[in-house]
Amino acid sequence: KVETHEIQLNSNFDGAFNYVTGYYTQTEELSSDTNIYLGIPTDLYRTTTPFRNSLTLKDQESDALFGAVFYELNEQWKLSVGARYTEDLKESLPTDLWTGGDTTFDEWTYSAKLTYQMDPDVMLYLSHDKGFKSGGINRHSNGACTGNPPPISGCTAIWDPETTFNYEVGIKSEWLDNRLRLNGALYYQTFEDFQVTQNLVQFNTVLVRNAAEAESRGIEFDFVALATDNLTFDGSVALNFAEYKEFENATCLPGTPGCVAGFQDLSGETLDHAPELTFNIGAEYRQGLDLLNGAEAFARLDINYRDDQNLYFELYDITEEDAYYLMNGRGGIEVADSWKLTLWGNNLTDEEYLAESLLDNTSIQQVPGMVRTYGVTADWYF
């Protein structure tokens, strides 16, 4: 159960100065009881004792005060500055690691952006932001960190908040009489107390821990090009380098290369789920139909690429995934603001790839990506 409320006060002055301020609150009640059974139920109504149990009972409350000011220095230069104070209260019943009660996480964050309108079609910007991801309490895990089987290395009751600092310079532009839109950005981002998720399949639980430091840097572009009145191309490309700057106490399975007493040093290694190169390109064709008033026939094709990546934060060789392409398509008939009929297909080449890969003490758990799927969707707008 989640309940949110927000109140804002915004200005609408004719001059160069404006502002927005407000208060936000969210309350959440979470109850989850997960059991894994081995063997065959004794009858229709009774089952064996759970092999693994995972219980979560938590209440959370988040409150925030925020504000931002906007100032037009002149016709070309504009400045915006904002700040936010967030306080998160998290309550939990006793767990394997936690005596029960509540804990509070709070942080000031901010954002600053300077824009320069070079001409009506080109805008440059420079921004700096501080972000905040709240901490939390690891849930009951039925022996994941105490007792028998042996405890997992690195178990802690509370994971700390993650803070990030982002620096970005970019361009937003339109060319060729607004037939080409081109945007680009160069960014550098650092993380303190970077949060990593350890999926313990053998204990039916998830542990969240903190790496010391991580960073991400890269460049990205996106475009939309109107080739003709009927044919549009669009796409994006990103080159990203993300690594642990410091993570000396990362957990690992005994016997794997570099693992000493259940720990390994991942400092300088690439983050999981962080391919260096990703891109997508799409084309869409639309043609009016004389047989139906206001109707258009459309067809679209998209190609997406993801570079090599590792799918588990402990970065084993066996959890690496090779680069792959996915091709999706759709086509149909649409009457604007009335109805649309679409024939669609995803992963048209039936590419085999992994979405997740987890390694525990006894086995590797792999989640395959979606196979080729297709169907028909009808939309009616009213």
Short mmCIF file of C-alpha atoms in Angstrom, two decimals, residues 134-376:
data_model
loop_
_atom_site.label_atom_id
_atom_site.label_comp_id
_atom_site.label_asym_id
_atom_site.label_seq_id
_atom_site.Cartn_x
_atom_site.Cartn_y
_atom_site.Cartn_z
CA SER A 134 17.99 6.06 0.40
CA GLY A 135 19.43 3.26 2.52
CA GLY A 136 17.44 0.36 3.91
CA ILE A 137 17.20 -2.73 6.10
CA ASN A 138 17.97 -6.20 4.77
CA ARG A 139 15.03 -8.53 5.25
CA HIS A 140 14.65 -11.83 7.12
CA SER A 141 16.51 -14.55 5.23
CA ASN A 142 16.20 -17.76 7.28
CA GLY A 143 19.87 -18.50 7.84
CA ALA A 144 21.49 -16.45 5.10
CA CYS A 145 23.74 -14.70 7.61
CA THR A 146 23.53 -16.81 10.78
CA GLY A 147 23.33 -20.46 11.72
CA ASN A 148 23.55 -23.40 9.35
CA PRO A 149 24.32 -23.31 6.38
CA PRO A 150 27.45 -21.21 7.02
CA PRO A 151 26.96 -17.43 6.95
CA ILE A 152 27.46 -15.44 3.77
CA SER A 153 30.40 -13.03 3.87
CA GLY A 154 29.65 -9.36 4.13
CA CYS A 155 26.18 -9.58 5.71
CA THR A 156 25.03 -6.32 7.30
CA ALA A 157 21.65 -5.31 8.67
CA ILE A 158 21.53 -1.82 7.16
CA TRP A 159 22.80 -0.60 3.84
CA ASP A 160 23.81 3.04 3.69
CA PRO A 161 22.42 5.72 1.38
CA GLU A 162 24.09 6.20 -1.99
CA THR A 163 25.02 9.70 -3.12
CA THR A 164 26.00 10.69 -6.61
CA PHE A 165 27.51 13.80 -8.19
CA ASN A 166 26.93 14.40 -11.89
CA TYR A 167 28.63 16.89 -14.23
CA GLU A 168 27.29 17.31 -17.75
CA VAL A 169 27.76 19.54 -20.78
CA GLY A 170 25.56 19.20 -23.81
CA ILE A 171 23.83 20.59 -26.86
CA LYS A 172 20.23 20.57 -28.10
CA SER A 173 19.81 21.65 -31.69
CA GLU A 174 17.66 21.62 -34.84
CA TRP A 175 18.99 21.82 -38.38
CA LEU A 176 17.88 21.82 -42.04
CA ASP A 177 14.72 23.85 -41.46
CA ASN A 178 13.82 21.73 -38.42
CA ARG A 179 14.02 18.48 -40.38
CA LEU A 180 16.90 17.22 -38.21
CA ARG A 181 16.99 17.29 -34.41
CA LEU A 182 20.36 16.46 -32.86
CA ASN A 183 21.18 16.34 -29.14
CA GLY A 184 24.40 15.34 -27.42
CA ALA A 185 25.89 15.20 -23.94
CA LEU A 186 29.24 14.54 -22.31
CA TYR A 187 28.99 13.46 -18.67
CA TYR A 188 31.00 12.39 -15.63
CA GLN A 189 29.32 10.84 -12.58
CA THR A 190 30.72 9.65 -9.24
CA PHE A 191 29.03 7.46 -6.62
CA GLU A 192 29.76 7.24 -2.89
CA ASP A 193 28.59 4.16 -0.95
CA PHE A 194 27.44 2.66 -4.25
CA GLN A 195 24.64 0.14 -3.60
CA VAL A 196 25.05 -3.38 -5.02
CA THR A 197 22.47 -6.17 -4.90
CA GLN A 198 23.54 -9.70 -4.03
CA ASN A 199 20.88 -12.24 -5.07
CA LEU A 200 21.25 -15.28 -2.77
CA VAL A 201 19.30 -17.91 -4.66
CA GLN A 202 20.26 -20.66 -2.23
CA PHE A 203 18.75 -18.69 0.68
CA ASN A 204 15.72 -17.25 -1.16
CA THR A 205 16.71 -13.70 -0.35
CA VAL A 206 18.46 -10.58 -1.59
CA LEU A 207 21.14 -8.66 0.28
CA VAL A 208 21.97 -5.04 -0.54
CA ARG A 209 25.48 -3.89 0.32
CA ASN A 210 27.64 -0.82 -0.26
CA ALA A 211 30.72 -0.62 -2.43
CA ALA A 212 32.96 2.26 -1.47
CA GLU A 213 33.17 4.26 -4.71
CA ALA A 214 32.20 3.97 -8.37
CA GLU A 215 32.25 6.27 -11.38
CA SER A 216 30.65 6.50 -14.81
CA ARG A 217 31.75 8.66 -17.72
CA GLY A 218 30.73 8.78 -21.31
CA ILE A 219 29.10 10.49 -24.25
CA GLU A 220 25.69 10.06 -25.85
CA PHE A 221 23.80 11.37 -28.87
CA ASP A 222 20.24 11.08 -30.12
CA PHE A 223 18.61 12.28 -33.33
CA VAL A 224 15.33 12.52 -35.22
CA ALA A 225 15.49 13.05 -38.99
CA LEU A 226 12.54 13.71 -41.30
CA ALA A 227 13.83 12.21 -44.56
CA THR A 228 10.57 12.83 -46.44
CA ASP A 229 7.08 13.88 -45.44
CA ASN A 230 6.33 10.19 -44.84
CA LEU A 231 9.63 8.66 -43.67
CA THR A 232 11.32 9.39 -40.32
CA PHE A 233 14.56 8.03 -38.91
CA ASP A 234 15.52 8.24 -35.23
CA GLY A 235 18.10 6.73 -32.95
CA SER A 236 20.61 7.12 -30.17
CA VAL A 237 24.12 5.94 -29.34
CA ALA A 238 25.91 5.90 -25.97
CA LEU A 239 29.50 5.13 -25.08
CA ASN A 240 29.79 4.54 -21.34
CA PHE A 241 32.68 3.53 -19.07
CA ALA A 242 31.49 2.54 -15.58
CA GLU A 243 33.79 1.00 -12.96
CA TYR A 244 34.35 0.48 -9.27
CA LYS A 245 36.90 3.01 -8.09
CA GLU A 246 37.14 1.23 -4.75
CA PHE A 247 35.54 -2.09 -3.76
CA GLU A 248 38.10 -4.10 -1.81
CA ASN A 249 35.65 -6.25 0.20
CA ALA A 250 33.45 -7.61 -2.59
CA THR A 251 32.14 -11.07 -1.83
CA CYS A 252 33.02 -14.14 -3.92
CA LEU A 253 32.71 -17.91 -3.95
CA PRO A 254 35.66 -19.77 -2.38
CA GLY A 255 37.86 -21.37 -4.99
CA THR A 256 37.21 -18.81 -7.72
CA PRO A 257 40.22 -16.84 -9.05
CA GLY A 258 41.15 -13.90 -6.80
CA CYS A 259 38.88 -15.01 -3.94
CA VAL A 260 40.57 -14.99 -0.50
CA ALA A 261 38.54 -15.98 2.58
CA GLY A 262 35.27 -15.16 0.79
CA PHE A 263 36.34 -11.69 -0.44
CA GLN A 264 37.85 -10.21 -3.61
CA ASP A 265 39.09 -6.79 -4.72
CA LEU A 266 36.99 -5.41 -7.61
CA SER A 267 38.57 -1.94 -7.57
CA GLY A 268 39.06 -0.80 -11.17
CA GLU A 269 36.70 -3.45 -12.61
CA THR A 270 33.75 -2.65 -14.88
CA LEU A 271 30.33 -2.61 -13.22
CA ASP A 272 27.82 -5.35 -13.96
CA HIS A 273 25.02 -4.57 -16.44
CA ALA A 274 27.15 -1.78 -17.90
CA PRO A 275 27.91 -2.41 -21.61
CA GLU A 276 30.37 0.09 -23.06
CA LEU A 277 28.46 0.63 -26.31
CA THR A 278 24.70 0.68 -26.82
CA PHE A 279 22.71 2.06 -29.72
CA ASN A 280 19.33 1.87 -31.36
CA ILE A 281 18.12 3.02 -34.74
CA GLY A 282 14.58 3.08 -36.03
CA ALA A 283 12.65 3.99 -39.14
CA GLU A 284 8.95 4.75 -39.43
CA TYR A 285 6.86 5.21 -42.57
CA ARG A 286 3.36 6.73 -42.55
CA GLN A 287 0.96 7.11 -45.46
CA GLY A 288 -2.55 8.56 -45.51
CA LEU A 289 -5.37 6.28 -46.67
CA ASP A 290 -8.04 7.64 -48.98
CA LEU A 291 -10.41 4.77 -48.12
CA LEU A 292 -10.72 5.81 -44.45
CA ASN A 293 -11.19 9.45 -43.49
CA GLY A 294 -8.25 10.64 -41.37
CA ALA A 295 -6.59 7.20 -41.32
CA GLU A 296 -2.90 6.47 -41.77
CA ALA A 297 -1.08 3.23 -42.49
CA PHE A 298 2.21 2.95 -40.61
CA ALA A 299 5.17 0.60 -40.41
CA ARG A 300 8.14 0.77 -38.05
CA LEU A 301 11.38 -1.18 -37.60
CA ASP A 302 13.82 -0.84 -34.66
CA ILE A 303 17.28 -2.37 -34.18
CA ASN A 304 18.87 -2.33 -30.70
CA TYR A 305 22.45 -3.27 -29.79
CA ARG A 306 24.05 -4.01 -26.40
CA ASP A 307 27.79 -4.58 -26.04
CA ASP A 308 29.48 -7.28 -23.94
CA GLN A 309 28.55 -7.08 -20.26
CA ASN A 310 28.67 -9.06 -17.04
CA LEU A 311 25.30 -9.91 -15.51
CA TYR A 312 26.35 -10.41 -11.87
CA PHE A 313 28.04 -7.96 -9.53
CA GLU A 314 30.72 -10.45 -8.42
CA LEU A 315 31.91 -10.46 -12.07
CA TYR A 316 32.62 -14.14 -12.74
CA ASP A 317 33.68 -15.26 -16.22
CA ILE A 318 30.71 -17.62 -16.37
CA THR A 319 28.21 -14.75 -15.88
CA GLU A 320 29.51 -12.75 -18.86
CA GLU A 321 27.11 -12.15 -21.76
CA ASP A 322 28.26 -11.51 -25.33
CA ALA A 323 27.05 -8.59 -27.41
CA TYR A 324 23.74 -9.02 -29.20
CA TYR A 325 21.22 -7.30 -31.47
CA LEU A 326 17.44 -7.25 -31.16
CA MET A 327 15.07 -6.37 -33.99
CA ASN A 328 11.47 -5.29 -33.36
CA GLY A 329 8.78 -4.29 -35.83
CA ARG A 330 5.20 -3.15 -35.97
CA GLY A 331 2.69 -1.93 -38.49
CA GLY A 332 -0.98 -1.15 -38.83
CA ILE A 333 -3.65 1.50 -39.29
CA GLU A 334 -4.36 4.48 -37.06
CA VAL A 335 -7.05 7.14 -36.94
CA ALA A 336 -5.76 9.95 -34.76
CA ASP A 337 -7.61 10.33 -31.42
CA SER A 338 -9.99 7.52 -32.42
CA TRP A 339 -8.56 4.00 -32.84
CA LYS A 340 -5.46 2.05 -33.84
CA LEU A 341 -4.87 -1.55 -34.96
CA THR A 342 -1.26 -2.80 -34.71
CA LEU A 343 0.43 -6.01 -35.79
CA TRP A 344 3.71 -6.29 -33.87
CA GLY A 345 6.68 -8.60 -33.42
CA ASN A 346 9.60 -8.45 -30.95
CA ASN A 347 12.99 -10.15 -31.33
CA LEU A 348 12.13 -10.95 -34.92
CA THR A 349 15.39 -12.85 -35.51
CA ASP A 350 14.77 -14.99 -32.39
CA GLU A 351 18.13 -13.96 -30.91
CA GLU A 352 19.23 -16.06 -27.91
CA TYR A 353 20.58 -13.96 -25.03
CA LEU A 354 20.55 -13.81 -21.23
CA ALA A 355 18.76 -11.14 -19.23
CA GLU A 356 20.21 -12.23 -15.85
CA SER A 357 22.85 -14.67 -14.62
CA LEU A 358 23.40 -15.55 -10.94
CA LEU A 359 25.99 -17.83 -9.36
CA ASP A 360 25.57 -19.50 -5.96
CA ASN A 361 27.40 -22.22 -4.04
CA THR A 362 25.92 -25.09 -6.03
CA SER A 363 24.73 -23.87 -9.42
CA ILE A 364 24.36 -21.05 -11.91
CA GLN A 365 20.91 -19.53 -12.31
CA GLN A 366 20.23 -18.00 -15.72
CA VAL A 367 17.24 -16.00 -16.94
CA PRO A 368 16.93 -16.11 -20.74
CA GLY A 369 15.86 -13.04 -22.68
CA MET A 370 12.47 -12.92 -24.31
CA VAL A 371 12.17 -15.16 -27.36
CA ARG A 372 10.45 -14.06 -30.57
CA THR A 373 6.93 -12.89 -29.75
CA TYR A 374 4.23 -11.43 -31.95
CA GLY A 375 0.63 -10.38 -31.71
CA VAL A 376 -2.11 -7.92 -32.53
#
